Short mmCIF file of C-alpha atoms and ligand atoms in Angstrom, two decimals:
data_model
loop_
_atom_site.label_atom_id
_atom_site.label_comp_id
_atom_site.label_asym_id
_atom_site.label_seq_id
_atom_site.Cartn_x
_atom_site.Cartn_y
_atom_site.Cartn_z
CA MET N 1 0.00 0.00 0.00
CA GLU N 2 2.73 2.37 1.09
CA LYS N 3 4.93 1.37 -1.89
CA GLN N 4 1.99 1.75 -4.21
CA THR N 5 1.68 5.36 -3.10
CA LEU N 6 5.37 6.08 -3.54
CA LEU N 7 5.27 4.52 -7.02
CA GLU N 8 2.32 6.68 -7.98
CA LYS N 9 3.89 9.83 -6.64
CA ALA N 10 7.17 9.05 -8.36
CA LYS N 11 5.40 8.46 -11.65
CA ALA N 12 3.39 11.67 -11.44
CA TYR N 13 6.46 13.78 -10.74
CA LEU N 14 8.56 12.03 -13.36
CA GLU N 15 5.95 12.77 -16.00
CA LEU N 16 5.64 16.41 -14.96
CA CYS N 17 9.39 16.93 -14.81
CA TYR N 18 10.32 15.21 -18.08
CA HIS N 19 7.40 16.82 -19.89
CA GLU N 20 8.19 20.37 -18.73
CA LEU N 21 11.91 19.95 -19.40
CA ASN N 22 11.35 18.37 -22.82
CA LYS N 23 13.04 15.12 -21.85
CA GLU N 24 10.18 12.79 -22.73
CA ASN N 25 12.50 10.59 -24.76
CA LEU N 26 14.29 9.64 -21.51
CA LEU N 27 11.15 9.02 -19.48
CA GLU N 28 10.52 5.31 -20.12
CA GLU N 29 14.04 4.16 -19.31
CA ARG N 30 14.20 6.26 -16.14
CA TRP N 31 10.81 5.00 -15.01
CA GLN N 32 12.07 1.38 -15.25
CA VAL N 33 15.09 2.24 -13.08
CA ILE N 34 12.93 3.90 -10.44
CA GLN N 35 10.46 1.01 -10.36
CA ASN N 36 13.31 -1.47 -9.86
CA SER N 37 14.85 0.62 -7.13
CA ILE N 38 11.56 0.95 -5.25
CA LYS N 39 10.93 -2.81 -5.58
CA LYS N 40 14.42 -3.65 -4.31
CA THR N 41 15.06 -0.99 -1.67
CA GLY N 42 11.66 0.55 -0.94
CA THR N 43 12.79 3.95 -2.19
CA TYR N 44 14.81 5.74 -4.90
CA GLU N 45 17.14 8.71 -5.34
CA LEU N 46 16.27 11.71 -7.47
CA LEU N 47 18.79 12.63 -10.17
CA ASP N 48 20.41 16.04 -9.71
CA PHE N 49 18.26 17.78 -12.31
CA GLU N 50 15.09 16.09 -11.00
CA LEU N 51 15.84 17.41 -7.52
CA ASP N 52 16.77 20.85 -8.86
CA TYR N 53 13.56 21.21 -10.86
CA GLY N 54 11.47 19.74 -8.04
CA THR N 55 12.56 22.40 -5.56
CA LYS N 56 11.45 25.05 -8.05
CA VAL N 57 8.09 23.48 -8.85
CA ALA N 58 7.51 23.04 -5.10
CA TRP N 59 7.93 26.82 -4.82
CA ARG N 60 5.63 27.38 -7.80
CA ASN N 61 3.03 25.26 -5.97
CA SER N 62 3.29 27.08 -2.62
CA ASN N 63 -0.26 28.37 -2.19
CA LYS N 64 0.61 30.83 0.55
CA CYS N 65 3.55 32.53 -1.22
CA ILE N 66 3.06 35.87 -2.99
CA GLY N 67 6.63 35.88 -4.37
CA ARG N 68 6.32 33.02 -6.83
CA LEU N 69 6.98 34.98 -10.02
CA PHE N 70 10.64 34.10 -9.52
CA TRP N 71 10.13 30.35 -9.00
CA ARG N 72 12.64 29.42 -11.69
CA SER N 73 15.44 31.33 -9.99
CA MET N 74 15.88 29.12 -6.90
CA GLU N 75 19.56 28.40 -6.19
CA VAL N 76 19.95 24.77 -5.11
CA LEU N 77 22.73 23.66 -2.80
CA ASP N 78 22.67 19.87 -3.03
CA LYS N 79 24.10 18.50 0.24
CA ARG N 80 22.66 15.00 0.03
CA SER N 81 26.11 13.45 0.46
CA LEU N 82 26.63 14.85 3.98
CA ASP N 83 25.97 12.78 7.07
CA ASN N 84 27.71 14.24 10.13
CA ALA N 85 26.85 17.22 12.30
CA ASP N 86 30.02 19.24 11.59
CA GLU N 87 29.40 19.12 7.86
CA VAL N 88 25.74 19.98 8.34
CA PHE N 89 26.64 23.07 10.41
CA ASP N 90 29.10 24.18 7.74
CA ALA N 91 26.43 23.76 5.08
CA LEU N 92 23.97 25.83 7.15
CA PHE N 93 26.53 28.61 7.61
CA GLU N 94 27.22 28.46 3.88
CA HIS N 95 23.49 28.81 3.20
CA ILE N 96 23.13 31.88 5.41
CA ASP N 97 26.15 33.54 3.81
CA PHE N 98 25.36 32.58 0.21
CA ALA N 99 21.67 33.51 0.47
CA THR N 100 22.35 36.83 2.21
CA ASN N 101 24.99 37.71 -0.39
CA GLY N 102 25.95 41.04 1.17
CA GLY N 103 22.32 42.17 1.08
CA ASN N 104 21.53 41.15 -2.49
CA ILE N 105 19.43 38.23 -1.22
CA ARG N 106 19.37 35.08 -3.36
CA SER N 107 16.45 32.62 -3.16
CA THR N 108 18.27 29.50 -2.03
CA ILE N 109 17.52 25.99 -0.81
CA THR N 110 19.92 23.53 0.81
CA VAL N 111 18.81 19.92 0.46
CA PHE N 112 20.08 17.35 2.94
CA ASN N 113 19.82 13.60 2.55
CA ALA N 114 16.27 12.34 3.08
CA HIS N 115 17.34 8.97 4.46
CA LYS N 116 20.06 9.80 6.99
CA GLY N 117 17.99 11.06 9.91
CA ILE N 118 19.25 14.66 9.76
CA GLN N 119 17.05 16.97 11.88
CA LEU N 120 17.16 20.76 12.03
CA TRP N 121 15.45 22.01 15.18
CA ASN N 122 15.38 25.72 14.33
CA PRO N 123 12.11 26.96 12.80
CA GLN N 124 14.24 29.39 10.77
CA LEU N 125 18.04 29.42 10.53
CA LEU N 126 18.01 33.04 11.72
CA GLY N 127 15.65 33.86 14.56
CA PHE N 128 15.43 35.85 17.78
CA ALA N 129 15.19 34.22 21.20
CA GLY N 130 12.05 34.60 23.29
CA TYR N 131 12.23 34.46 27.09
CA VAL N 132 9.40 33.99 29.56
CA GLN N 133 9.93 35.88 32.81
CA GLU N 134 8.54 34.87 36.22
CA ASP N 135 6.21 37.83 36.28
CA GLY N 136 6.22 40.30 33.48
CA PRO N 137 6.01 40.28 29.69
CA ILE N 138 7.96 37.99 27.35
CA ILE N 139 11.32 39.37 26.30
CA GLY N 140 12.20 38.93 22.61
CA ASP N 141 10.22 36.95 20.04
CA SER N 142 7.38 35.05 21.70
CA LYS N 143 7.15 32.84 18.62
CA ASN N 144 10.46 31.24 19.62
CA VAL N 145 9.84 30.72 23.35
CA GLU N 146 9.60 26.94 23.12
CA PHE N 147 12.66 26.53 20.89
CA THR N 148 14.62 29.00 23.04
CA GLN N 149 13.85 26.86 26.11
CA LYS N 150 15.21 23.79 24.26
CA CYS N 151 18.42 25.69 23.53
CA ILE N 152 18.73 26.65 27.20
CA ASP N 153 18.09 23.01 28.22
CA PHE N 154 21.05 22.05 25.98
CA GLY N 155 23.34 24.53 27.70
CA TRP N 156 22.85 27.74 25.72
CA LYS N 157 23.29 30.85 27.90
CA PRO N 158 20.22 33.12 27.69
CA LYS N 159 21.21 36.74 27.02
CA MET N 160 17.82 38.25 27.89
CA GLY N 161 17.89 40.77 25.03
CA GLN N 162 15.03 41.69 22.68
CA PHE N 163 16.94 40.60 19.59
CA ASP N 164 19.34 37.75 20.44
CA ILE N 165 20.11 35.50 17.47
CA LEU N 166 19.51 31.89 18.46
CA PRO N 167 22.11 29.15 17.93
CA LEU N 168 21.61 26.37 15.38
CA VAL N 169 20.52 22.97 16.70
CA VAL N 170 21.16 19.83 14.63
CA ARG N 171 20.37 16.24 15.47
CA ILE N 172 21.64 13.21 13.58
CA GLY N 173 19.71 9.97 14.08
CA GLU N 174 19.56 8.95 17.72
CA ASP N 175 22.55 11.10 18.76
CA ALA N 176 21.95 13.93 21.19
CA PRO N 177 21.12 17.27 19.52
CA VAL N 178 24.20 19.46 18.95
CA LEU N 179 24.12 23.22 19.32
CA ARG N 180 26.36 25.84 17.66
CA GLU N 181 26.44 29.64 17.52
CA ILE N 182 26.21 31.25 14.08
CA PRO N 183 29.43 33.19 13.31
CA LYS N 184 28.75 36.94 13.76
CA GLU N 185 30.37 37.78 10.42
CA ILE N 186 27.65 36.05 8.42
CA ILE N 187 24.70 37.61 10.27
CA THR N 188 23.21 40.82 8.89
CA LEU N 189 20.90 42.75 11.21
CA VAL N 190 19.05 45.85 10.05
CA SER N 191 18.45 48.64 12.58
CA ILE N 192 15.03 50.16 12.06
CA GLU N 193 14.80 53.92 11.65
CA HIS N 194 12.19 56.20 10.13
CA PRO N 195 12.89 58.62 7.23
CA SER N 196 11.43 61.62 9.10
CA MET N 197 10.69 60.61 12.70
CA GLU N 198 14.06 61.07 14.42
CA ALA N 199 13.01 59.45 17.70
CA PHE N 200 12.16 56.19 15.97
CA LYS N 201 15.69 54.88 16.12
CA ASP N 202 15.71 55.24 19.92
CA LEU N 203 13.25 52.34 20.04
CA ASN N 204 16.31 50.22 19.13
CA LEU N 205 14.34 47.92 16.86
CA GLN N 206 16.00 45.59 14.42
CA TRP N 207 15.33 42.61 12.22
CA TYR N 208 17.46 40.03 10.42
CA SER N 209 18.10 40.19 6.69
CA THR N 210 17.09 36.75 5.51
CA PRO N 211 14.03 34.61 6.34
CA ILE N 212 15.31 31.01 6.00
CA ILE N 213 12.52 28.54 6.80
CA SER N 214 13.97 25.31 8.16
CA ASN N 215 10.95 23.46 9.57
CA MET N 216 9.08 22.49 6.40
CA THR N 217 9.27 19.24 4.44
CA LEU N 218 10.11 19.38 0.75
CA GLU N 219 8.19 16.63 -1.06
CA ILE N 220 9.19 15.66 -4.60
CA GLY N 221 7.95 12.50 -6.29
CA GLY N 222 7.06 10.94 -2.95
CA ILE N 223 10.52 11.54 -1.48
CA GLU N 224 10.28 13.66 1.68
CA PHE N 225 13.18 15.92 2.57
CA LEU N 226 12.61 16.87 6.20
CA SER N 227 15.74 18.99 6.26
CA ALA N 228 15.70 21.40 3.35
CA PRO N 229 16.00 25.01 4.55
CA PHE N 230 14.95 27.60 1.96
CA ASN N 231 14.62 31.36 1.73
CA GLY N 232 13.43 34.28 -0.32
CA TRP N 233 13.75 37.95 0.60
CA TYR N 234 11.37 39.74 2.93
CA MET N 235 8.19 41.55 1.99
CA GLY N 236 8.10 44.56 4.33
CA THR N 237 4.73 43.76 5.91
CA GLU N 238 6.00 40.42 7.25
CA ILE N 239 8.14 42.45 9.62
CA GLY N 240 6.26 45.75 9.92
CA ALA N 241 2.69 44.45 10.07
CA ARG N 242 3.23 41.08 11.74
CA ASN N 243 6.54 40.31 13.51
CA LEU N 244 6.92 43.73 15.12
CA ALA N 245 3.20 44.55 15.28
CA ASP N 246 1.16 41.48 16.27
CA GLU N 247 -0.02 41.62 19.87
CA ASP N 248 1.44 38.17 20.49
CA ARG N 249 4.75 39.05 18.82
CA TYR N 250 6.65 42.31 19.52
CA ASN N 251 3.39 44.27 20.01
CA LEU N 252 4.93 47.65 19.12
CA LEU N 253 1.93 49.56 17.79
CA PRO N 254 1.11 51.25 21.11
CA THR N 255 4.78 52.29 21.46
CA VAL N 256 4.91 53.72 17.94
CA ALA N 257 1.55 55.46 18.36
CA LYS N 258 2.73 57.14 21.56
CA LEU N 259 5.89 58.25 19.78
CA MET N 260 3.60 59.82 17.17
CA GLY N 261 1.61 61.59 19.88
CA LEU N 262 -1.64 59.72 19.11
CA ASP N 263 -4.41 59.11 21.62
CA ILE N 264 -4.39 55.34 22.06
CA ARG N 265 -7.61 55.33 24.09
CA ASP N 266 -9.67 56.64 21.19
CA LYS N 267 -10.41 53.89 18.61
CA ASN N 268 -11.77 56.53 16.24
CA SER N 269 -8.33 58.09 16.00
CA LEU N 270 -7.24 55.02 14.02
CA TRP N 271 -4.01 55.08 15.98
CA LYS N 272 -3.23 51.45 15.18
CA ASP N 273 -3.68 52.00 11.47
CA ARG N 274 -1.54 55.14 11.47
CA ALA N 275 1.17 53.51 13.57
CA LEU N 276 1.18 50.53 11.19
CA VAL N 277 1.85 52.74 8.19
CA GLU N 278 4.78 54.49 9.86
CA LEU N 279 6.26 51.22 11.14
CA ASN N 280 6.01 49.64 7.69
CA GLN N 281 7.54 52.66 6.04
CA ALA N 282 10.38 52.50 8.56
CA VAL N 283 11.05 48.84 7.78
CA LEU N 284 11.20 49.41 4.01
CA TYR N 285 13.33 52.54 4.43
CA SER N 286 15.79 50.85 6.79
CA PHE N 287 16.30 47.74 4.66
CA ARG N 288 16.86 49.87 1.56
CA LYS N 289 19.28 52.11 3.46
CA ALA N 290 21.18 49.06 4.70
CA GLY N 291 21.36 47.68 1.17
CA VAL N 292 19.30 44.60 2.02
CA LYS N 293 16.83 43.47 -0.62
CA ILE N 294 13.17 43.80 0.40
CA ILE N 295 9.89 44.27 -1.45
CA ASP N 296 6.85 46.38 -0.58
CA HIS N 297 3.43 44.74 -0.69
CA HIS N 298 2.17 46.78 -3.64
CA SER N 299 4.99 45.64 -5.90
CA ALA N 300 4.69 42.07 -4.61
CA SER N 301 0.99 42.05 -5.43
CA LYS N 302 1.74 43.28 -8.94
CA GLN N 303 4.34 40.58 -9.39
CA PHE N 304 1.90 37.93 -8.22
CA MET N 305 -0.66 39.04 -10.81
CA GLN N 306 2.09 38.76 -13.42
CA PHE N 307 2.85 35.25 -12.13
CA MET N 308 -0.83 34.30 -12.58
CA ARG N 309 -0.84 35.58 -16.16
CA GLN N 310 2.44 33.85 -16.94
CA GLU N 311 1.17 30.53 -15.59
CA ALA N 312 -2.09 30.85 -17.53
CA LYS N 313 -0.05 31.39 -20.68
CA GLU N 314 1.84 28.17 -20.01
CA GLY N 315 -1.43 26.30 -19.50
CA ARG N 316 -1.27 25.80 -15.75
CA ASP N 317 -3.81 26.65 -13.04
CA VAL N 318 -2.39 28.68 -10.15
CA MET N 319 -3.34 27.44 -6.69
CA ALA N 320 -3.36 30.13 -4.01
CA ASP N 321 -4.58 30.73 -0.48
CA TRP N 322 -6.28 34.13 -0.65
CA ALA N 323 -6.02 34.76 3.09
CA TRP N 324 -2.25 34.43 2.86
CA ILE N 325 -1.67 36.11 -0.51
CA VAL N 326 -3.50 39.31 0.41
CA PRO N 327 -1.08 41.52 2.39
CA PRO N 328 -1.90 42.14 6.05
CA THR N 329 -2.22 45.89 5.48
CA SER N 330 -4.05 47.90 2.83
CA GLY N 331 -5.51 44.72 1.34
CA SER N 332 -8.11 46.36 -0.87
CA THR N 333 -5.53 48.64 -2.49
CA THR N 334 -3.82 45.61 -4.05
CA LYS N 335 -5.02 43.66 -7.12
CA VAL N 336 -4.75 40.30 -5.37
CA PHE N 337 -7.55 41.34 -3.00
CA HIS N 338 -9.95 41.53 -5.94
CA THR N 339 -8.85 38.22 -7.45
CA GLU N 340 -10.52 34.84 -6.99
CA MET N 341 -8.20 31.99 -6.18
CA GLN N 342 -8.35 28.19 -6.28
CA ASN N 343 -6.77 26.54 -3.28
CA SER N 344 -5.98 22.85 -3.84
CA VAL N 345 -2.60 21.40 -2.90
CA LEU N 346 -0.33 20.24 -5.73
CA SER N 347 2.91 18.25 -5.63
CA PRO N 348 5.86 18.85 -5.41
CA ASN N 349 5.37 21.20 -2.48
CA TYR N 350 6.59 22.35 0.94
CA PHE N 351 4.61 21.04 3.91
CA TYR N 352 4.37 21.90 7.60
CA GLN N 353 5.94 19.41 9.96
CA GLU N 354 5.71 18.74 13.71
CA ASN N 355 8.26 20.20 16.09
CA PRO N 356 11.12 17.68 16.09
CA TRP N 357 11.22 17.70 19.89
CA ASP N 358 7.55 16.61 20.29
N1 LIG C 401 6.88 35.47 7.63
C1 LIG C 401 8.12 34.85 7.99
C2 LIG C 401 8.94 35.84 8.83
O1 LIG C 401 8.53 36.94 9.05
C3 LIG C 401 8.93 34.42 6.78
C4 LIG C 401 8.20 33.60 5.76
C5 LIG C 401 8.87 33.57 4.40
N2 LIG C 401 8.99 34.90 3.82
C6 LIG C 401 9.61 35.18 2.69
N3 LIG C 401 9.63 36.44 2.32
N4 LIG C 401 10.17 34.26 1.95
O2 LIG C 401 10.03 35.54 9.25
#
């Protein structure tokens, strides 16, 4: 039953891949090899170009992603030959450095071997610690409280700052998880300032350059890569309207509103809305000033509409999750808001996974 499913998934991807890459003449022979391998060993290995193309199509199929116009431009670092923790750490450092690229962010994925029990415990390769205090508010990023506690359990020294970059945690098979700090030289942090509000920089806000998701499973042709960290560049609202603004994240709207002299007791003053705009402008301004690639939500929406047209031209339906595609601010001012979307899940794709420590 299980093998049946893998065979079917393998076949479906093989046909898609060889068809789209105009390699149909090679399909039959390759299909025989895969069938034999699955019969003999229960699984099979993707060829380099099959893996490469699969990572890209998985991006193309990511219903929640507004940035898919550039799906063909994913840089693939194939690390399937690695099997020990030291090498895995080096590959992760390489990813951070290569993807960040001095600010000219490159969409990148690192693929580790699917069969060697390599686990990455970080939700993202770069992330800020979150600390619960006895009595009092959470310090840092509340999203990372649980993972931060794991790091502390493994001997990491909490620094109790608002923006402490977490260490990387890697586990191989049944070995104990291993923890390592990311070298400072390869981390780019952007200090947030506002183009006209001087006092903004005294809030001492910052964010990291590169969002590298490391807790999703890449599935291609039935092969599941549990460790395959990937990144794009930020859209400003991810930081300005969510990470720094959500009440259960950094919750900074009241602080910004007070800085602006708004009355935060009067809902009719729209203080939240006005603070949001200034915070988002500050994020975009600061990333640009620091030379770190970022996109505003209006341009991203335009690019997504272009992606939909481009896909239609190539005869493919675009699957998309409207609630995720529409930006969290100024929704109705973007084209995507006024666009109907179909939301079924195609393969290859990236899937959520459980916390490795549960
Ligand atoms: N929203 C997540 C964050 O704020 C990152 C998700 C991926 N974003 C991206 N632009 N590729 O960290």
